[in-house]
PDB file of C-alpha atoms in Angstrom:
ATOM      1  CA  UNK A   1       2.735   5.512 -16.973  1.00 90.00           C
ATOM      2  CA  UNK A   2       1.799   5.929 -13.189  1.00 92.00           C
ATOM      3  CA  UNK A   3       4.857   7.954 -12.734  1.00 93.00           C
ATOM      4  CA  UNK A   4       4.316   9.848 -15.325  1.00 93.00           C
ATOM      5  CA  UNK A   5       0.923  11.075 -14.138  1.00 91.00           C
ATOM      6  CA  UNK A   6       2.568  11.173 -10.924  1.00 92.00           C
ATOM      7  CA  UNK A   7       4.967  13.731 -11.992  1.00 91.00           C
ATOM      8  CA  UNK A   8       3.513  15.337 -14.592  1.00 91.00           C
ATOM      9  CA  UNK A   9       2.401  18.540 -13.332  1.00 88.00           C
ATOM     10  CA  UNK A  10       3.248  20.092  -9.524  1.00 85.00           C
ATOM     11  CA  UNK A  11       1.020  20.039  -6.715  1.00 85.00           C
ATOM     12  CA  UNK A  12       0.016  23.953  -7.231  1.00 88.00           C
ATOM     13  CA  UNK A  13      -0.286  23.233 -10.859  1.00 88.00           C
ATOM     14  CA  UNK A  14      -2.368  20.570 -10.146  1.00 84.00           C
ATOM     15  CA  UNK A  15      -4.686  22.203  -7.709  1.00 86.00           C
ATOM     16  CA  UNK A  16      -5.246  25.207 -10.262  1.00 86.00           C
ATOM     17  CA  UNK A  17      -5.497  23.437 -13.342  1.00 87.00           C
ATOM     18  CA  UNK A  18      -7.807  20.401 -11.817  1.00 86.00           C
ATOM     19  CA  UNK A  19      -9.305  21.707  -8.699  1.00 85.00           C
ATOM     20  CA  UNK A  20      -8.007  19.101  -6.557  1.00 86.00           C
ATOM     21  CA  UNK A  21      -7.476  19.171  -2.724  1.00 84.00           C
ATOM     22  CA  UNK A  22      -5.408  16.807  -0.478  1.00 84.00           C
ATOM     23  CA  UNK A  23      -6.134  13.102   1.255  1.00 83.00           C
ATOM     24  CA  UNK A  24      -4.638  12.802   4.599  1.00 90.00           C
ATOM     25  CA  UNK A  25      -3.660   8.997   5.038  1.00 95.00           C
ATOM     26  CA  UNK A  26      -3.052   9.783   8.401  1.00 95.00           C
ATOM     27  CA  UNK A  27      -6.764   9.861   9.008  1.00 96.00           C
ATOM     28  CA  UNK A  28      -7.063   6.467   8.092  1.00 96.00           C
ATOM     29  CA  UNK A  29      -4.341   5.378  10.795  1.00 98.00           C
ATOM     30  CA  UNK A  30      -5.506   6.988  13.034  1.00 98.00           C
ATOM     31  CA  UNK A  31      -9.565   6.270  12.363  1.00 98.00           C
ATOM     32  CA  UNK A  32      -9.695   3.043  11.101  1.00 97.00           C
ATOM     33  CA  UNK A  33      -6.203   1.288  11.787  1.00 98.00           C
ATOM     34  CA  UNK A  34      -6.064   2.404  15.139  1.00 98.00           C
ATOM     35  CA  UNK A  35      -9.833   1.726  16.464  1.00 98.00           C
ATOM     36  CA  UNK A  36     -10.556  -1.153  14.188  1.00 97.00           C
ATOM     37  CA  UNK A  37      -7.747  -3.098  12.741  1.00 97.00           C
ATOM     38  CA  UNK A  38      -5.166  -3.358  15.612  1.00 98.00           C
ATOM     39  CA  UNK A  39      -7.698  -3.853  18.532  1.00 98.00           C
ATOM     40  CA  UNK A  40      -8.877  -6.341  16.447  1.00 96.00           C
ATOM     41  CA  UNK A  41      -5.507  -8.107  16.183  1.00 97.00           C
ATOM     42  CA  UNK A  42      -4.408  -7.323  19.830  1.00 97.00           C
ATOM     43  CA  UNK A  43      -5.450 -10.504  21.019  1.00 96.00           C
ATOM     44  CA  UNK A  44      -4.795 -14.406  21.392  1.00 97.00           C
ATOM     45  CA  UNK A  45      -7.762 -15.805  19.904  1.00 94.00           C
ATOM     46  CA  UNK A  46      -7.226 -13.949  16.545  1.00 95.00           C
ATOM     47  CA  UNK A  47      -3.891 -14.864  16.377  1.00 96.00           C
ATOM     48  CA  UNK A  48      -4.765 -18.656  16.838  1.00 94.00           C
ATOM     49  CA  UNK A  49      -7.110 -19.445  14.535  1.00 92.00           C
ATOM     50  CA  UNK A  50      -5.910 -22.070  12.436  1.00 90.00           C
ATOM     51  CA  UNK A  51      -5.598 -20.017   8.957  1.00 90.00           C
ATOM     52  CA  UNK A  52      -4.161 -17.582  10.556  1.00 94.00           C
ATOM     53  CA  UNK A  53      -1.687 -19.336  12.496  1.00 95.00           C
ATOM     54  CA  UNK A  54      -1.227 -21.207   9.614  1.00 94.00           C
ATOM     55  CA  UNK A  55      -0.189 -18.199   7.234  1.00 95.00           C
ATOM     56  CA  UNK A  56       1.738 -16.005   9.309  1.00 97.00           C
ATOM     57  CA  UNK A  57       5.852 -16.008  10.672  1.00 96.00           C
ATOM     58  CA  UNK A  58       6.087 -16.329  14.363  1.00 95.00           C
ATOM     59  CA  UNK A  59       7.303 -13.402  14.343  1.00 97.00           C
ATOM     60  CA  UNK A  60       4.817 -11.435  12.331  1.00 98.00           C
ATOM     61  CA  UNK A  61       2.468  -9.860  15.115  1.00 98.00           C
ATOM     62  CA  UNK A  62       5.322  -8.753  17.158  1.00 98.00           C
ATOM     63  CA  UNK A  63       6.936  -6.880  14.411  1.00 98.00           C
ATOM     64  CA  UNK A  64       3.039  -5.652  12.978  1.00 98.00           C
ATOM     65  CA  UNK A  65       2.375  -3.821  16.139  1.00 98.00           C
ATOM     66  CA  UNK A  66       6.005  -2.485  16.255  1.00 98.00           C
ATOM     67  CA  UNK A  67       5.209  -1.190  12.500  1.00 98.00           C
ATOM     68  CA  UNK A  68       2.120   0.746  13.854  1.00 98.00           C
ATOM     69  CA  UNK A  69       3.842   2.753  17.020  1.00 98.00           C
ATOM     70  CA  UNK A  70       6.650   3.647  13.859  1.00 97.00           C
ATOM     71  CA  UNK A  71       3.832   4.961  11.616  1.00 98.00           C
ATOM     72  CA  UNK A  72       3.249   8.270  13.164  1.00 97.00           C
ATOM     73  CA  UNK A  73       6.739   9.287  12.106  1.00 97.00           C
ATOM     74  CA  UNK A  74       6.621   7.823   9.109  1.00 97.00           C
ATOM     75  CA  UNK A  75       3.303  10.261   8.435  1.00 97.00           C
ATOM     76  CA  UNK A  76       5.932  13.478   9.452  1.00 96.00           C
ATOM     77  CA  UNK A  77       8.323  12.563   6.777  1.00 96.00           C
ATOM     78  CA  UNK A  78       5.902  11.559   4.580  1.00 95.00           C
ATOM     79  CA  UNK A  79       4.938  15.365   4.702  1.00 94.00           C
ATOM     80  CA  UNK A  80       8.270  16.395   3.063  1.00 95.00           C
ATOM     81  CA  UNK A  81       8.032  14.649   0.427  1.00 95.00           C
ATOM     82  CA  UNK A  82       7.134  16.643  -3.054  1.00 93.00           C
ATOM     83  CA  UNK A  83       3.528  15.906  -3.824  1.00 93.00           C
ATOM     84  CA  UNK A  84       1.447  15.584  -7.000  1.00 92.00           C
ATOM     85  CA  UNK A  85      -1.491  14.380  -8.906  1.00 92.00           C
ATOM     86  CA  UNK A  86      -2.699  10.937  -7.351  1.00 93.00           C
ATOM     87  CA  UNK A  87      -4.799   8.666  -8.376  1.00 93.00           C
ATOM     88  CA  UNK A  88      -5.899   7.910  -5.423  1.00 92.00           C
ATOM     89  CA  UNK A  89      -7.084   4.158  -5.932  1.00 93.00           C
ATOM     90  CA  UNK A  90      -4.259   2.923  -8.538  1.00 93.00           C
ATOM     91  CA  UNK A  91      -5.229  -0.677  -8.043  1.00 92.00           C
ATOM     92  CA  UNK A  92      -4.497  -2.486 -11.010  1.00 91.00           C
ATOM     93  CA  UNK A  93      -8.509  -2.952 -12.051  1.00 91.00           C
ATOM     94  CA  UNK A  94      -8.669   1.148 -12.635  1.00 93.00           C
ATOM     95  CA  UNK A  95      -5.894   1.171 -15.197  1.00 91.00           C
ATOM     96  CA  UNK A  96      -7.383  -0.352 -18.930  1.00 93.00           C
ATOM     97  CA  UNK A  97      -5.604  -1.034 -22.368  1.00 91.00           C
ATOM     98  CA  UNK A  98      -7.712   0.137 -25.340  1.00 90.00           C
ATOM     99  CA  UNK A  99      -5.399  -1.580 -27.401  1.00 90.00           C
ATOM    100  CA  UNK A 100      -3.746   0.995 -29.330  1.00 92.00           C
ATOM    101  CA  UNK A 101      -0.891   1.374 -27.011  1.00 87.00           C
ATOM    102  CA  UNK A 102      -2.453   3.948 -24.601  1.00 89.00           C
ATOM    103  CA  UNK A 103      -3.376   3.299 -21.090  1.00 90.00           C
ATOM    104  CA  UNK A 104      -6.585   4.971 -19.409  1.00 91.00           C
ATOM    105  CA  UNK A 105      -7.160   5.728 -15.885  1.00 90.00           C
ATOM    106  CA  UNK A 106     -10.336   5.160 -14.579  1.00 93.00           C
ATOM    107  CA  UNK A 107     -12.287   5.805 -11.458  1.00 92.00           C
ATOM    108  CA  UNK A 108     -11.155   8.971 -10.177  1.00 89.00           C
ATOM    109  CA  UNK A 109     -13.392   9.128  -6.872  1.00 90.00           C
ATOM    110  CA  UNK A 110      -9.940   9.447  -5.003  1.00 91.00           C
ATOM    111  CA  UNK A 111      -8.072  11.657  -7.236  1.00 90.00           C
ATOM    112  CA  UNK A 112      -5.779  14.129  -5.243  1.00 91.00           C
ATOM    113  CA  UNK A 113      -2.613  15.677  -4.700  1.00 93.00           C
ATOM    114  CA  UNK A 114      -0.408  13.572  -2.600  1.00 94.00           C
ATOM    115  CA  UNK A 115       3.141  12.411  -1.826  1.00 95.00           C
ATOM    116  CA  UNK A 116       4.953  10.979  -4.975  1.00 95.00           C
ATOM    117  CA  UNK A 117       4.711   7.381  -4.540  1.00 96.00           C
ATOM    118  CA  UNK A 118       2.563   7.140  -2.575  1.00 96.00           C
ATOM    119  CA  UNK A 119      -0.071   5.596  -5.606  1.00 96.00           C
ATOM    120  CA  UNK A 120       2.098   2.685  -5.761  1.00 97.00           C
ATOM    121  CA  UNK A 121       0.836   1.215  -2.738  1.00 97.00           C
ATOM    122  CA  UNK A 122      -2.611   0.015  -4.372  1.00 95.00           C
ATOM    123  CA  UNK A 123      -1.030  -0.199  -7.749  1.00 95.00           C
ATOM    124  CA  UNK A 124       1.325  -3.351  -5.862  1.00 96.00           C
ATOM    125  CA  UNK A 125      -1.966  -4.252  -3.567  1.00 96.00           C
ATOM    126  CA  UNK A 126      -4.043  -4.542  -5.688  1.00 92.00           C
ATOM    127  CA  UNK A 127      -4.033  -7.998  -7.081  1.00 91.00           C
ATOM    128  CA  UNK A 128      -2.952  -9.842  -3.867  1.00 93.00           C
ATOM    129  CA  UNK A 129      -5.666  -8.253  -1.657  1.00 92.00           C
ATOM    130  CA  UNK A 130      -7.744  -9.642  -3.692  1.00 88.00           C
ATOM    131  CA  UNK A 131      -5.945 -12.781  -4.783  1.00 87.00           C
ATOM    132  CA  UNK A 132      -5.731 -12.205  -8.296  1.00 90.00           C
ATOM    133  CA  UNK A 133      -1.949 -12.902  -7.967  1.00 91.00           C
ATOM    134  CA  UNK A 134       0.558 -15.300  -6.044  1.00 92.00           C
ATOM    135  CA  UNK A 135       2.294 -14.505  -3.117  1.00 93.00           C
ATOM    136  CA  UNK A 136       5.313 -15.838  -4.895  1.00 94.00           C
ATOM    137  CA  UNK A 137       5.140 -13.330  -7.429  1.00 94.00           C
ATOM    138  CA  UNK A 138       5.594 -10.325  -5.049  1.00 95.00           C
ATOM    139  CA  UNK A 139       9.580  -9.620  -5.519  1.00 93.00           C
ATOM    140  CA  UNK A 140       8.938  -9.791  -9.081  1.00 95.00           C
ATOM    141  CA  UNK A 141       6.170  -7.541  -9.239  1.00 95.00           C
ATOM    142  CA  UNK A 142       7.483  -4.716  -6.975  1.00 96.00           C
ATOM    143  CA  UNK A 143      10.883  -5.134  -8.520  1.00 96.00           C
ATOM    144  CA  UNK A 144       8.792  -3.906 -11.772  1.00 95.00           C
ATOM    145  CA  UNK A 145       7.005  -1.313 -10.466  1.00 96.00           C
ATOM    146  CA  UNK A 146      10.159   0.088  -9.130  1.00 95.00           C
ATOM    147  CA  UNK A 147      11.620   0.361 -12.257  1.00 96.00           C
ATOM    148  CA  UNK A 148       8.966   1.314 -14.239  1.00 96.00           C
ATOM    149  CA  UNK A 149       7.891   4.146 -11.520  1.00 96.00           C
ATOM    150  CA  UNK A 150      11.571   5.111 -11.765  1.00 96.00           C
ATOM    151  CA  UNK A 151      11.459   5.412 -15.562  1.00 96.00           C
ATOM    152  CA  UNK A 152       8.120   7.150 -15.998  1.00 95.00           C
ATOM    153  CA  UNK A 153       9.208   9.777 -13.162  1.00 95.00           C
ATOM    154  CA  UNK A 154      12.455  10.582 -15.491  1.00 95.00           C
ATOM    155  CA  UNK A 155       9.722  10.998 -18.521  1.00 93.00           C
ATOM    156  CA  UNK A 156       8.216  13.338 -16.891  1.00 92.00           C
ATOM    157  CA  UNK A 157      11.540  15.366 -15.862  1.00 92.00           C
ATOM    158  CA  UNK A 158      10.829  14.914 -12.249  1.00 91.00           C
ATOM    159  CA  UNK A 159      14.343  14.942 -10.154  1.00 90.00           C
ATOM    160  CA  UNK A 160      13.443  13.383  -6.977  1.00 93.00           C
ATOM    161  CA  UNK A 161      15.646  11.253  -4.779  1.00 94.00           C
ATOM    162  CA  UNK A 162      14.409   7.765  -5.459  1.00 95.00           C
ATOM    163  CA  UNK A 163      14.278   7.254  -1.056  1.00 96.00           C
ATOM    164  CA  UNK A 164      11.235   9.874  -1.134  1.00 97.00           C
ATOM    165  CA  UNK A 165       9.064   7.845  -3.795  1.00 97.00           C
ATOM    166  CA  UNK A 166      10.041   4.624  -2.186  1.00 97.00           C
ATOM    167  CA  UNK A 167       9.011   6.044   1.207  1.00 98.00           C
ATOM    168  CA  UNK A 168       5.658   7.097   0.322  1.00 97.00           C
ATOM    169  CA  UNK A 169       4.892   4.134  -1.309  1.00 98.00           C
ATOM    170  CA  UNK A 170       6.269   2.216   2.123  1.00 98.00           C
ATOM    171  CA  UNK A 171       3.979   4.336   4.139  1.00 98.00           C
ATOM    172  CA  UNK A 172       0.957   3.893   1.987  1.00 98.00           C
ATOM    173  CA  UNK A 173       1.050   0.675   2.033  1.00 98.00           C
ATOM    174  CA  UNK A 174       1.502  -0.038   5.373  1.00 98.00           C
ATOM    175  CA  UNK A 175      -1.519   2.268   6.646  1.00 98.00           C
ATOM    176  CA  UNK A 176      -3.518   1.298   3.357  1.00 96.00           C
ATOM    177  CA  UNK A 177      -2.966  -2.387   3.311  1.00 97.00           C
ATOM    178  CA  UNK A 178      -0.811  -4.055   5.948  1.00 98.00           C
ATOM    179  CA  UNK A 179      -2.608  -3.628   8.926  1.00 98.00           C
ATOM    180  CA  UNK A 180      -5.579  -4.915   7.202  1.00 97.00           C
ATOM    181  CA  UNK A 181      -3.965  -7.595   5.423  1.00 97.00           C
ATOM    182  CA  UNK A 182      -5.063 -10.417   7.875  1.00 96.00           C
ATOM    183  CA  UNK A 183      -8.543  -8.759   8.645  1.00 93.00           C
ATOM    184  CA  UNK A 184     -10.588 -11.280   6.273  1.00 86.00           C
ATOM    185  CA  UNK A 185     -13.433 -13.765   8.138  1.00 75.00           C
ATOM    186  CA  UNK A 186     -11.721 -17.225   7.002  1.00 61.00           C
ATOM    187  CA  UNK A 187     -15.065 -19.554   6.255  1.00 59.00           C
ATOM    188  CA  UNK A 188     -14.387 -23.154   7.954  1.00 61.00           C
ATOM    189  CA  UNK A 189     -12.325 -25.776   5.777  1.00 60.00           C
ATOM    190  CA  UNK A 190     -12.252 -23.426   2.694  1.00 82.00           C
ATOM    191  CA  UNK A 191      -9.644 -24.017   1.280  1.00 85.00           C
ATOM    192  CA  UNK A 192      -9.879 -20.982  -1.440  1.00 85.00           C
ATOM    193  CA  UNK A 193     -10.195 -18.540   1.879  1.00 88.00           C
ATOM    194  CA  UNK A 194      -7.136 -20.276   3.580  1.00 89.00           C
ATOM    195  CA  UNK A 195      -5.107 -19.590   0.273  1.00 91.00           C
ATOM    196  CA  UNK A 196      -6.018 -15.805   0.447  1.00 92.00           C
ATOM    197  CA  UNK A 197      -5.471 -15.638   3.959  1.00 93.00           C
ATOM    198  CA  UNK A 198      -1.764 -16.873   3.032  1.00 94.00           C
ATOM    199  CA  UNK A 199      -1.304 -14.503   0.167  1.00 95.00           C
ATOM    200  CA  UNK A 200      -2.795 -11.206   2.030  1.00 96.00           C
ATOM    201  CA  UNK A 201      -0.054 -12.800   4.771  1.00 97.00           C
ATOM    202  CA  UNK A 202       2.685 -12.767   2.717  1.00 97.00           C
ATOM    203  CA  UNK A 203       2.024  -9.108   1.089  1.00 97.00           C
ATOM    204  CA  UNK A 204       1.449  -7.833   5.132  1.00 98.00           C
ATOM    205  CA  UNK A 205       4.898  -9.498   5.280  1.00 98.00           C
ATOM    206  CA  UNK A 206       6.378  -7.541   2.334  1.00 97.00           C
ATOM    207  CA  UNK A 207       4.798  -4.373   3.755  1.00 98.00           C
ATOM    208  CA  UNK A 208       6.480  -4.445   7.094  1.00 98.00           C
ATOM    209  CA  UNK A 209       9.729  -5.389   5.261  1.00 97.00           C
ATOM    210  CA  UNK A 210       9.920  -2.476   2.905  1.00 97.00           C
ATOM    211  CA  UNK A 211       8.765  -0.169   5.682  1.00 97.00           C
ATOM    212  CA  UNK A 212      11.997  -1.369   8.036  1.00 95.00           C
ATOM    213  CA  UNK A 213      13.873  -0.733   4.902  1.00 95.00           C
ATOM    214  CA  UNK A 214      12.941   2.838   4.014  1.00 95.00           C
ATOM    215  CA  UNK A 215      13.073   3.641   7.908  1.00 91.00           C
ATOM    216  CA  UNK A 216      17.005   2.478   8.473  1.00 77.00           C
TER     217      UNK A 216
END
């Protein structure tokens, strides 16, 4: 369904028919990522606190801070890609089941015209940011998405090279989510806060993944 809405109507269309204007995501990066959540992370002391240290790969702030000097190109190709009506804030929460087989969108604060895709990003997020779901259960749930994003985009007679989607949703989540995975004040012994810790971990993992993967 979110590729449907996704490709449903152009970004010209869209701005006509619905009045909407654009969200940069670079102003994010550059705003909050870059002044907030990387200095943050630039250090020892964050990086050795014990849940923390105890969710992360050895190798996973090395290859975070590699992730953030690729983002600025990632934001110029992002700019190609064809662009239409966003959510905006497609976490999982905002998208209810009446029960008669229709879905409704709701909370459209964010709504805007933006890269194809590139709504994925919270629609995947969503649940492990907050912990609603299992690190385990990432592969499975992206794997999903992918093909349902990839179905609802034929729906809606969109033709678009599946690399462009995939890319905006790569870049999305990376600025949106990655560099902020790890950014949560773990409360001493608690063992709930250690588990998310692990799980935001594991999805800031994911993120840097799929980003080397679009990038090759």
């Amino acid at each position: 369904v979110l590729g449907q809405l996704n490709g449903r109507w152009s970004a010209t269309v869209a701005a006509e028919r619905f009045a909407l204007g654009s969200r940069d995501v670079s102003e994010l990066f550059f705003g909050k990522v870059v002044n907030f959540d990387l200095p943050n992370q630039a250090d020892d002391p964050f990086w050795e606190q014990p849940a923390i240290s105890d969710a992360v790969d050895r190798q996973h702030r090395r290859d975070l801070f590699e992730l953030a000097q690729q983002i600025p190109s990632m934001l110029g190709v992002l700019a190609t890609i064809p662009r239409g009506v966003c959510h905006g804030d497609a976490t999982p929460g905002n998208f209810l089941e009446p029960g008669d087989g229709t879905i409704v969108a709701i909370d459209w604060a964010f709504g805007n015209i933006d890269a194809i895709g590139s709504d994925l990003a919270q629609l995947l997020a969503g649940r492990f940011e907050s912990g609603d779901a299992a690190a385990g259960d990432l592969g499975a749930i992206s794997s999903a998405l992918c093909d349902g994003y990839r179905s609802g985009l034929s729906r809606a007679g969109v033709d678009i090279d599946a690399a462009q989607w995939q890319y905006a949703w790569a870049t999305h989540l990376a600025v949106r989510s990655v560099f902020s995975a790890l950014m949560v004040e773990p409360a001493e012994d608690d063992q709930a806060m250690r588990e998310l810790i692990r799980t935001r971990a594991a999805l800031g993992r994911f993120g840097i993944d799929f980003a080397r993967r679009v990038t090759m």
